[in-house]
mmCIF file of C-alpha atoms in Angstrom:
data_model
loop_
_atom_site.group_PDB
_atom_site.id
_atom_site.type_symbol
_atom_site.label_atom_id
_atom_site.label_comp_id
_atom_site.label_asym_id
_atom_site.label_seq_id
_atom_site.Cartn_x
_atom_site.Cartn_y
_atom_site.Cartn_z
ATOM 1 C CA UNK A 1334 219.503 122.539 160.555
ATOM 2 C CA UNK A 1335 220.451 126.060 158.737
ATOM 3 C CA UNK A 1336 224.074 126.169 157.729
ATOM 4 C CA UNK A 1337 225.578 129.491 157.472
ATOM 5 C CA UNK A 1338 226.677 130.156 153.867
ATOM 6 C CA UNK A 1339 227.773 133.880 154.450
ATOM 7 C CA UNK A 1340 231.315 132.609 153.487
ATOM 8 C CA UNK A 1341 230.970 130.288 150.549
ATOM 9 C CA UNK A 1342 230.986 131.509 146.878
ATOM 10 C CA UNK A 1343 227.625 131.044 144.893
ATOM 11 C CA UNK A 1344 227.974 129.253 141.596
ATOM 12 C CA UNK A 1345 225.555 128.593 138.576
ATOM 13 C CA UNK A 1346 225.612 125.805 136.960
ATOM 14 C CA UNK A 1347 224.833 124.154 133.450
ATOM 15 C CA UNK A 1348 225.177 120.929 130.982
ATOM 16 C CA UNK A 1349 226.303 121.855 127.563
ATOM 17 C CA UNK A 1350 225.415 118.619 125.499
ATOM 18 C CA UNK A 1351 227.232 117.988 122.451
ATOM 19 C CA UNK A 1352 225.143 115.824 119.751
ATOM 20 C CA UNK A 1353 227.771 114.829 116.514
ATOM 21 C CA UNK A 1354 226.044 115.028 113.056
ATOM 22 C CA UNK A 1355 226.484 111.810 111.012
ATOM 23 C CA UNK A 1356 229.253 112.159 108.432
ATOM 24 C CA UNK A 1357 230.259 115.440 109.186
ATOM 25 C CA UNK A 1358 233.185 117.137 111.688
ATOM 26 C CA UNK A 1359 230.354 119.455 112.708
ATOM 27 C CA UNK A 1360 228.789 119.184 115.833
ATOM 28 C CA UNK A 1361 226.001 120.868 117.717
ATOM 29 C CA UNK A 1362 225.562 122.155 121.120
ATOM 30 C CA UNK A 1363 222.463 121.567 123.095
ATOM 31 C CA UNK A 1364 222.755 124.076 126.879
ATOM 32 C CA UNK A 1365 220.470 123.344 129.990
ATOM 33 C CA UNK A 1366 220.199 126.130 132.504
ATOM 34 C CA UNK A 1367 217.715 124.550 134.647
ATOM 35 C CA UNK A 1368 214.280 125.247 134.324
ATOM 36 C CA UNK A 1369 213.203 126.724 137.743
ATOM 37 C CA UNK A 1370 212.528 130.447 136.605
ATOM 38 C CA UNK A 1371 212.832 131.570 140.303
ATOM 39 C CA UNK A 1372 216.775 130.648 140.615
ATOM 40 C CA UNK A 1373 217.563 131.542 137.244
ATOM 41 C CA UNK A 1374 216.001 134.874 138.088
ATOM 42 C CA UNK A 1375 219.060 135.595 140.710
ATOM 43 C CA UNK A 1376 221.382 135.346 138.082
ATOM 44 C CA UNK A 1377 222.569 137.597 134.925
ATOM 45 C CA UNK A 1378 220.420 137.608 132.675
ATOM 46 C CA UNK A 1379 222.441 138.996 130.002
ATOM 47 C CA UNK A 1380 224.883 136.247 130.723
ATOM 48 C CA UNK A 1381 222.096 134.076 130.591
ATOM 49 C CA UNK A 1382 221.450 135.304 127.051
ATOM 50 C CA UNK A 1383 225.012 135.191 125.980
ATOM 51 C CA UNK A 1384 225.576 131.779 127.188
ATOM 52 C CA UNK A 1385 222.714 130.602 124.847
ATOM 53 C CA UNK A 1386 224.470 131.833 121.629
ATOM 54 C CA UNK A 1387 226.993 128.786 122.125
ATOM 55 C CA UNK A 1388 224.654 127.171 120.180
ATOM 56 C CA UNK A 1389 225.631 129.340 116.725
ATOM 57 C CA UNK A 1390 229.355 127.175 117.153
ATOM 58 C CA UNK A 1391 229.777 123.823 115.280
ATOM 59 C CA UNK A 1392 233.495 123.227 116.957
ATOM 60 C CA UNK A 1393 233.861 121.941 120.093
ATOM 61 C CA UNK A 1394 237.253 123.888 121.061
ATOM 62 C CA UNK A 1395 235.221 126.968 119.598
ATOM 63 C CA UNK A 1396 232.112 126.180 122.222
ATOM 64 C CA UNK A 1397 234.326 125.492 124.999
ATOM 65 C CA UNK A 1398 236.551 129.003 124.262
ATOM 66 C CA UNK A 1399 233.588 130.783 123.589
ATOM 67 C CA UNK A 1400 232.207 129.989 126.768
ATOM 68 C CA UNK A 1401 235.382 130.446 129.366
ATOM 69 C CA UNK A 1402 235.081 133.719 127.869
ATOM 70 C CA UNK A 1403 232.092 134.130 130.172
ATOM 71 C CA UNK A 1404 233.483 132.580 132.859
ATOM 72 C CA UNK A 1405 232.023 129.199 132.798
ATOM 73 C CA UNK A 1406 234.650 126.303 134.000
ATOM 74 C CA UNK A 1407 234.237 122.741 133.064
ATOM 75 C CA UNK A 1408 233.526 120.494 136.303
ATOM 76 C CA UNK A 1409 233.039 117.413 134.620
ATOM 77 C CA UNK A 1410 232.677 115.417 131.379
ATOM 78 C CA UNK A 1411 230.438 112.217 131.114
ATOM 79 C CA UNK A 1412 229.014 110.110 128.315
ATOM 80 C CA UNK A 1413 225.248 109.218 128.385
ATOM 81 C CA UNK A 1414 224.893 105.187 128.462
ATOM 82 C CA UNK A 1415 221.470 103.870 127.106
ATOM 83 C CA UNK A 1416 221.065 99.830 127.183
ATOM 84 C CA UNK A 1417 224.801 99.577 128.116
ATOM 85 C CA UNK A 1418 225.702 101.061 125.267
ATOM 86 C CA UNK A 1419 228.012 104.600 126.096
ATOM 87 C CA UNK A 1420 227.209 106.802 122.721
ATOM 88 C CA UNK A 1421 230.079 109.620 121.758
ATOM 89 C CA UNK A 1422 228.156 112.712 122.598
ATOM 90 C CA UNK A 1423 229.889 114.114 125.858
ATOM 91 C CA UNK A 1424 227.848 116.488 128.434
ATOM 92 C CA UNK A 1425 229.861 118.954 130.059
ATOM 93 C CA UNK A 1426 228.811 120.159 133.354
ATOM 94 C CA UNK A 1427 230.407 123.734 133.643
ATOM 95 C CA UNK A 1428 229.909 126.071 136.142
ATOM 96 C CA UNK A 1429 230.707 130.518 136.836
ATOM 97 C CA UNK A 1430 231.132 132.172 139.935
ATOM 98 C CA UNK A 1431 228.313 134.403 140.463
ATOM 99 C CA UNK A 1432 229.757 136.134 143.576
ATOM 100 C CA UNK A 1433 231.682 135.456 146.285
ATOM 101 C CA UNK A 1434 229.389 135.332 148.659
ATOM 102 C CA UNK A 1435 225.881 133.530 148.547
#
């Protein structure tokens, strides 16, 4: 079954992981973009490139300005959980319009 997407907007997407330093208020930011070269391809690369510098912040609130400067909205916020134990180092999944039609 094809589904006609002429009318939906077309969104990229990423996690921006967020690993705490023992002892310390600083913080650092890990960013997935996905690894399939092909669909990263259709986006900006520039953005792409910008995006990545997140990683120079060691503030949350800075990260999280820093990138809704480039249009990326958070979606949602979730802890990983590893032998039912939920550790303090939130993933964001974010995501910018890329146009408004796909």
């Amino acid at each position: 079954m094809h589904m006609n997407t002429s009318n939906y907007a077309l969104y990229q997407y990423c996690i921006l992981k967020v690993n705490t330093k023992l002892f310390s208020s600083r913080i650092e930011f890990e960013l997935d973009l996905g690894e399939d070269s092909a669909t990263l391809a259709t986006y900006n690369e520039a953005i792409n490139q910008k995006t990545q510098q997140v990683q120079k912040y060691s503030h949350l609130v800075d990260g999280l300005n820093y990138l809704a400067t480039l249009g990326w909205e958070i979606v949602n916020v979730y802890y990983r959980e590893f032998s039912g134990t939920t550790y303090n180092n939130p993933q964001y999944l974010l995501k910018r319009l890329v146009s408004d039609k796909a």
